[in-house]
Amino acid sequence: MEHSNPESWRALPAAQQPDWPDPAALRSTVSALSAAPPLVFARECDTLLDRLGEVARGKAFLLQGGDCAETLDSVSAESVRNKLEVLLQMAAVLTYAAAVPVVKVGRLAGQYAKPRSQPTETRDGVTLPSYRGDAVNGLDFSTRSRTPDPARLQRIYHASAATLNLLRALTAGGHADLDHVHEWNRDFVALSPAGRRYERLADEIDAALGFIRACGMNTSTLRTAEVFASHEALLLDYESALVRTDPDTGRRYALSGHMLWIGERTRQLDGAHVAFASEVSNPIGVKLGPDAAPDDVRALIDLLDPHRTPGRLTFISRMGRGRVRDRLHSLVEAVRGSGADVVWACDPMHGNTFTAASGHKTRRFDDILDEITGFFEVHRALGTHPGGVHVELTGEDVTECVGGGSEVRTDHLHLRYETACDPRLNRGQSMDLAFRVAEWYSAEKRRLTPPRPERDARHPEAVPTHADYVPSLA
């Protein structure tokens, strides 16, 4: 994308930025990051744009998931491997059920900053800055920990580089082998209480893999996978320091990640975040809450996708289970009328958060399923493509969200509540979600399959259709 003044965003108001106490230290950090190698490459961003273009055309599905907020202490081979494995497992199930490629995008290698509803937090009469993610300050409630420190920006750069190196090694080194991934899914079906209900679907995937082998194709050759990195482009000092101009095309890219998104709290049409995103060529996402209006999405399209490039823009709805069916319909209609080929994804997490009696923020698994069902219902009614899901998850057996086949109860939350910010689905709940979405797709296929005529001439009536059947994840 070409712009006469690619730095024009600096003159606009920027929401949710830290109050850095040492401007000179910030300038020094930004200067060092500006001279550092990029974390990803422009060609990789273009590849993701192509993949998301297929999603926008209804020929692929987007699975975007990972931590609510990454922490510097959690960067390890085991942590990255566990997150990758659950994404690969979910993608394998969804690929079979939806019968389209699944574009895998992690919330990782950069998801170190979080917007907050209040700039400060008060405990026992002491008021300190709110925790804004490890990119800004620490979780411990002390003056030293909560003071924003620009040196953290360099630490998250190196942590993101380490995460990406691990991710590339794992995806290229056979860890994504389809046979291995399906064996992990088989273990889930056999060993978890939730998994047993999905035995039939797992058997069907077994049969499909057997058919591939019978045709002379060795599934072990399917050893690599494309997994892209994404995060919220919140800290503009960090993001702008990693913008580079591609020497071959002359286009500018924010090379802190393949895909960046703008949050619900920072999507002001006259704000710096939207202006910054308009000046880079990455695929861009925008979160849309229940207060988003049709005029908002039309204006965002004009600002962020003026050339109507398929896949350039992903709208991520986060309405809440009680409002998605009422609020999403008009937004999808407005986008359809604009002529833009956007990706529609459902974030069923952020609109369904509540505080348990224990004081833990949590989410009900059934509420998450209901919002995804409502998202699918709206697109089904309009004849548009429900392009994907965007979820906060981990590969660990945490107890942060209640319900699901793992049967986490509110009195279990304290057992392994490890998130630095918002509650995530654990590995079992994530797989449960993938199989539920797969069941929805299977039901939709049955609904849309034309009836077969009876072979027996004595019974000429057709097999009954299921036009009135409305599948549900719940």
PDB file of N, CA, C and O in Angstrom, residues 56-85:
ATOM      1  N   ALA A  56     -12.134 -15.649   2.762  1.00  0.00           N
ATOM      2  CA  ALA A  56     -13.128 -14.635   2.412  1.00  0.00           C
ATOM      3  C   ALA A  56     -14.041 -15.098   1.285  1.00  0.00           C
ATOM      4  O   ALA A  56     -15.221 -14.732   1.236  1.00  0.00           O
ATOM      5  N   ARG A  57     -13.506 -15.922   0.374  1.00  0.00           N
ATOM      6  CA  ARG A  57     -14.312 -16.438  -0.741  1.00  0.00           C
ATOM      7  C   ARG A  57     -15.116 -17.674  -0.363  1.00  0.00           C
ATOM      8  O   ARG A  57     -15.804 -18.254  -1.212  1.00  0.00           O
ATOM      9  N   GLY A  58     -15.021 -18.110   0.881  1.00  0.00           N
ATOM     10  CA  GLY A  58     -15.767 -19.275   1.319  1.00  0.00           C
ATOM     11  C   GLY A  58     -15.108 -20.592   1.001  1.00  0.00           C
ATOM     12  O   GLY A  58     -15.746 -21.649   1.103  1.00  0.00           O
ATOM     13  N   LYS A  59     -13.814 -20.572   0.659  1.00  0.00           N
ATOM     14  CA  LYS A  59     -13.124 -21.792   0.256  1.00  0.00           C
ATOM     15  C   LYS A  59     -12.127 -22.286   1.302  1.00  0.00           C
ATOM     16  O   LYS A  59     -11.350 -23.203   1.041  1.00  0.00           O
ATOM     17  N   ALA A  60     -12.125 -21.682   2.492  1.00  0.00           N
ATOM     18  CA  ALA A  60     -11.243 -22.102   3.576  1.00  0.00           C
ATOM     19  C   ALA A  60     -11.850 -21.622   4.885  1.00  0.00           C
ATOM     20  O   ALA A  60     -12.845 -20.880   4.903  1.00  0.00           O
ATOM     21  N   PHE A  61     -11.255 -22.057   5.987  1.00  0.00           N
ATOM     22  CA  PHE A  61     -11.752 -21.725   7.322  1.00  0.00           C
ATOM     23  C   PHE A  61     -10.576 -21.232   8.150  1.00  0.00           C
ATOM     24  O   PHE A  61      -9.457 -21.768   8.056  1.00  0.00           O
ATOM     25  N   LEU A  62     -10.795 -20.214   8.974  1.00  0.00           N
ATOM     26  CA  LEU A  62      -9.755 -19.628   9.804  1.00  0.00           C
ATOM     27  C   LEU A  62      -9.866 -20.148  11.237  1.00  0.00           C
ATOM     28  O   LEU A  62     -10.915 -20.034  11.870  1.00  0.00           O
ATOM     29  N   LEU A  63      -8.771 -20.700  11.744  1.00  0.00           N
ATOM     30  CA  LEU A  63      -8.656 -21.065  13.155  1.00  0.00           C
ATOM     31  C   LEU A  63      -7.564 -20.194  13.754  1.00  0.00           C
ATOM     32  O   LEU A  63      -6.389 -20.334  13.426  1.00  0.00           O
ATOM     33  N   GLN A  64      -7.965 -19.289  14.635  1.00  0.00           N
ATOM     34  CA  GLN A  64      -7.021 -18.371  15.276  1.00  0.00           C
ATOM     35  C   GLN A  64      -7.133 -18.575  16.776  1.00  0.00           C
ATOM     36  O   GLN A  64      -8.209 -18.455  17.355  1.00  0.00           O
ATOM     37  N   GLY A  65      -6.010 -18.913  17.415  1.00  0.00           N
ATOM     38  CA  GLY A  65      -6.099 -19.187  18.840  1.00  0.00           C
ATOM     39  C   GLY A  65      -4.752 -19.133  19.523  1.00  0.00           C
ATOM     40  O   GLY A  65      -3.699 -19.282  18.898  1.00  0.00           O
ATOM     41  N   GLY A  66      -4.809 -18.938  20.826  1.00  0.00           N
ATOM     42  CA  GLY A  66      -3.598 -18.899  21.633  1.00  0.00           C
ATOM     43  C   GLY A  66      -3.845 -18.141  22.916  1.00  0.00           C
ATOM     44  O   GLY A  66      -4.994 -17.905  23.324  1.00  0.00           O
ATOM     45  N   ASP A  67      -2.777 -17.731  23.556  1.00  0.00           N
ATOM     46  CA  ASP A  67      -2.872 -17.105  24.874  1.00  0.00           C
ATOM     47  C   ASP A  67      -3.616 -15.784  24.847  1.00  0.00           C
ATOM     48  O   ASP A  67      -3.536 -15.028  23.873  1.00  0.00           O
ATOM     49  N   CYS A  68      -4.295 -15.510  25.952  1.00  0.00           N
ATOM     50  CA  CYS A  68      -4.844 -14.165  26.148  1.00  0.00           C
ATOM     51  C   CYS A  68      -3.692 -13.176  26.213  1.00  0.00           C
ATOM     52  O   CYS A  68      -3.680 -12.175  25.505  1.00  0.00           O
ATOM     53  N   ALA A  69      -2.725 -13.460  27.085  1.00  0.00           N
ATOM     54  CA  ALA A  69      -1.538 -12.610  27.209  1.00  0.00           C
ATOM     55  C   ALA A  69      -0.342 -13.510  27.442  1.00  0.00           C
ATOM     56  O   ALA A  69      -0.284 -14.225  28.439  1.00  0.00           O
ATOM     57  N   GLU A  70       0.595 -13.493  26.501  1.00  0.00           N
ATOM     58  CA  GLU A  70       1.833 -14.234  26.703  1.00  0.00           C
ATOM     59  C   GLU A  70       2.642 -13.594  27.832  1.00  0.00           C
ATOM     60  O   GLU A  70       2.554 -12.399  28.077  1.00  0.00           O
ATOM     61  N   THR A  71       3.434 -14.415  28.504  1.00  0.00           N
ATOM     62  CA  THR A  71       4.316 -13.905  29.548  1.00  0.00           C
ATOM     63  C   THR A  71       5.750 -14.307  29.238  1.00  0.00           C
ATOM     64  O   THR A  71       6.005 -15.346  28.623  1.00  0.00           O
ATOM     65  N   LEU A  72       6.666 -13.493  29.683  1.00  0.00           N
ATOM     66  CA  LEU A  72       8.077 -13.766  29.420  1.00  0.00           C
ATOM     67  C   LEU A  72       8.550 -15.051  30.093  1.00  0.00           C
ATOM     68  O   LEU A  72       9.438 -15.737  29.600  1.00  0.00           O
ATOM     69  N   ASP A  73       7.929 -15.408  31.202  1.00  0.00           N
ATOM     70  CA  ASP A  73       8.330 -16.617  31.917  1.00  0.00           C
ATOM     71  C   ASP A  73       7.842 -17.896  31.245  1.00  0.00           C
ATOM     72  O   ASP A  73       8.297 -18.981  31.595  1.00  0.00           O
ATOM     73  N   SER A  74       6.888 -17.769  30.307  1.00  0.00           N
ATOM     74  CA  SER A  74       6.276 -18.978  29.731  1.00  0.00           C
ATOM     75  C   SER A  74       6.864 -19.367  28.376  1.00  0.00           C
ATOM     76  O   SER A  74       6.345 -20.256  27.720  1.00  0.00           O
ATOM     77  N   VAL A  75       7.920 -18.684  27.949  1.00  0.00           N
ATOM     78  CA  VAL A  75       8.528 -19.006  26.656  1.00  0.00           C
ATOM     79  C   VAL A  75       9.443 -20.212  26.844  1.00  0.00           C
ATOM     80  O   VAL A  75      10.551 -20.104  27.366  1.00  0.00           O
ATOM     81  N   SER A  76       8.958 -21.371  26.463  1.00  0.00           N
ATOM     82  CA  SER A  76       9.742 -22.603  26.567  1.00  0.00           C
ATOM     83  C   SER A  76       9.352 -23.510  25.419  1.00  0.00           C
ATOM     84  O   SER A  76       8.294 -23.345  24.802  1.00  0.00           O
ATOM     85  N   ALA A  77      10.201 -24.487  25.138  1.00  0.00           N
ATOM     86  CA  ALA A  77       9.894 -25.438  24.066  1.00  0.00           C
ATOM     87  C   ALA A  77       8.598 -26.181  24.364  1.00  0.00           C
ATOM     88  O   ALA A  77       7.775 -26.406  23.474  1.00  0.00           O
ATOM     89  N   GLU A  78       8.395 -26.549  25.623  1.00  0.00           N
ATOM     90  CA  GLU A  78       7.188 -27.293  25.983  1.00  0.00           C
ATOM     91  C   GLU A  78       5.930 -26.452  25.790  1.00  0.00           C
ATOM     92  O   GLU A  78       4.932 -26.926  25.252  1.00  0.00           O
ATOM     93  N   SER A  79       5.984 -25.196  26.202  1.00  0.00           N
ATOM     94  CA  SER A  79       4.817 -24.324  26.076  1.00  0.00           C
ATOM     95  C   SER A  79       4.449 -24.100  24.616  1.00  0.00           C
ATOM     96  O   SER A  79       3.277 -24.200  24.230  1.00  0.00           O
ATOM     97  N   VAL A  80       5.456 -23.787  23.789  1.00  0.00           N
ATOM     98  CA  VAL A  80       5.185 -23.550  22.368  1.00  0.00           C
ATOM     99  C   VAL A  80       4.689 -24.828  21.710  1.00  0.00           C
ATOM    100  O   VAL A  80       3.731 -24.814  20.920  1.00  0.00           O
ATOM    101  N   ARG A  81       5.297 -25.955  22.036  1.00  0.00           N
ATOM    102  CA  ARG A  81       4.879 -27.227  21.455  1.00  0.00           C
ATOM    103  C   ARG A  81       3.433 -27.557  21.823  1.00  0.00           C
ATOM    104  O   ARG A  81       2.645 -28.001  20.982  1.00  0.00           O
ATOM    105  N   ASN A  82       3.064 -27.344  23.083  1.00  0.00           N
ATOM    106  CA  ASN A  82       1.701 -27.657  23.505  1.00  0.00           C
ATOM    107  C   ASN A  82       0.664 -26.791  22.795  1.00  0.00           C
ATOM    108  O   ASN A  82      -0.407 -27.277  22.402  1.00  0.00           O
ATOM    109  N   LYS A  83       0.970 -25.510  22.623  1.00  0.00           N
ATOM    110  CA  LYS A  83       0.035 -24.642  21.893  1.00  0.00           C
ATOM    111  C   LYS A  83      -0.075 -25.054  20.435  1.00  0.00           C
ATOM    112  O   LYS A  83      -1.165 -25.074  19.857  1.00  0.00           O
ATOM    113  N   LEU A  84       1.072 -25.379  19.832  1.00  0.00           N
ATOM    114  CA  LEU A  84       1.053 -25.819  18.441  1.00  0.00           C
ATOM    115  C   LEU A  84       0.248 -27.110  18.295  1.00  0.00           C
ATOM    116  O   LEU A  84      -0.560 -27.242  17.369  1.00  0.00           O
ATOM    117  N   GLU A  85       0.452 -28.055  19.195  1.00  0.00           N
ATOM    118  CA  GLU A  85      -0.247 -29.328  19.089  1.00  0.00           C
ATOM    119  C   GLU A  85      -1.754 -29.159  19.143  1.00  0.00           C
ATOM    120  O   GLU A  85      -2.490 -29.782  18.365  1.00  0.00           O
TER     121      GLU A  85
END
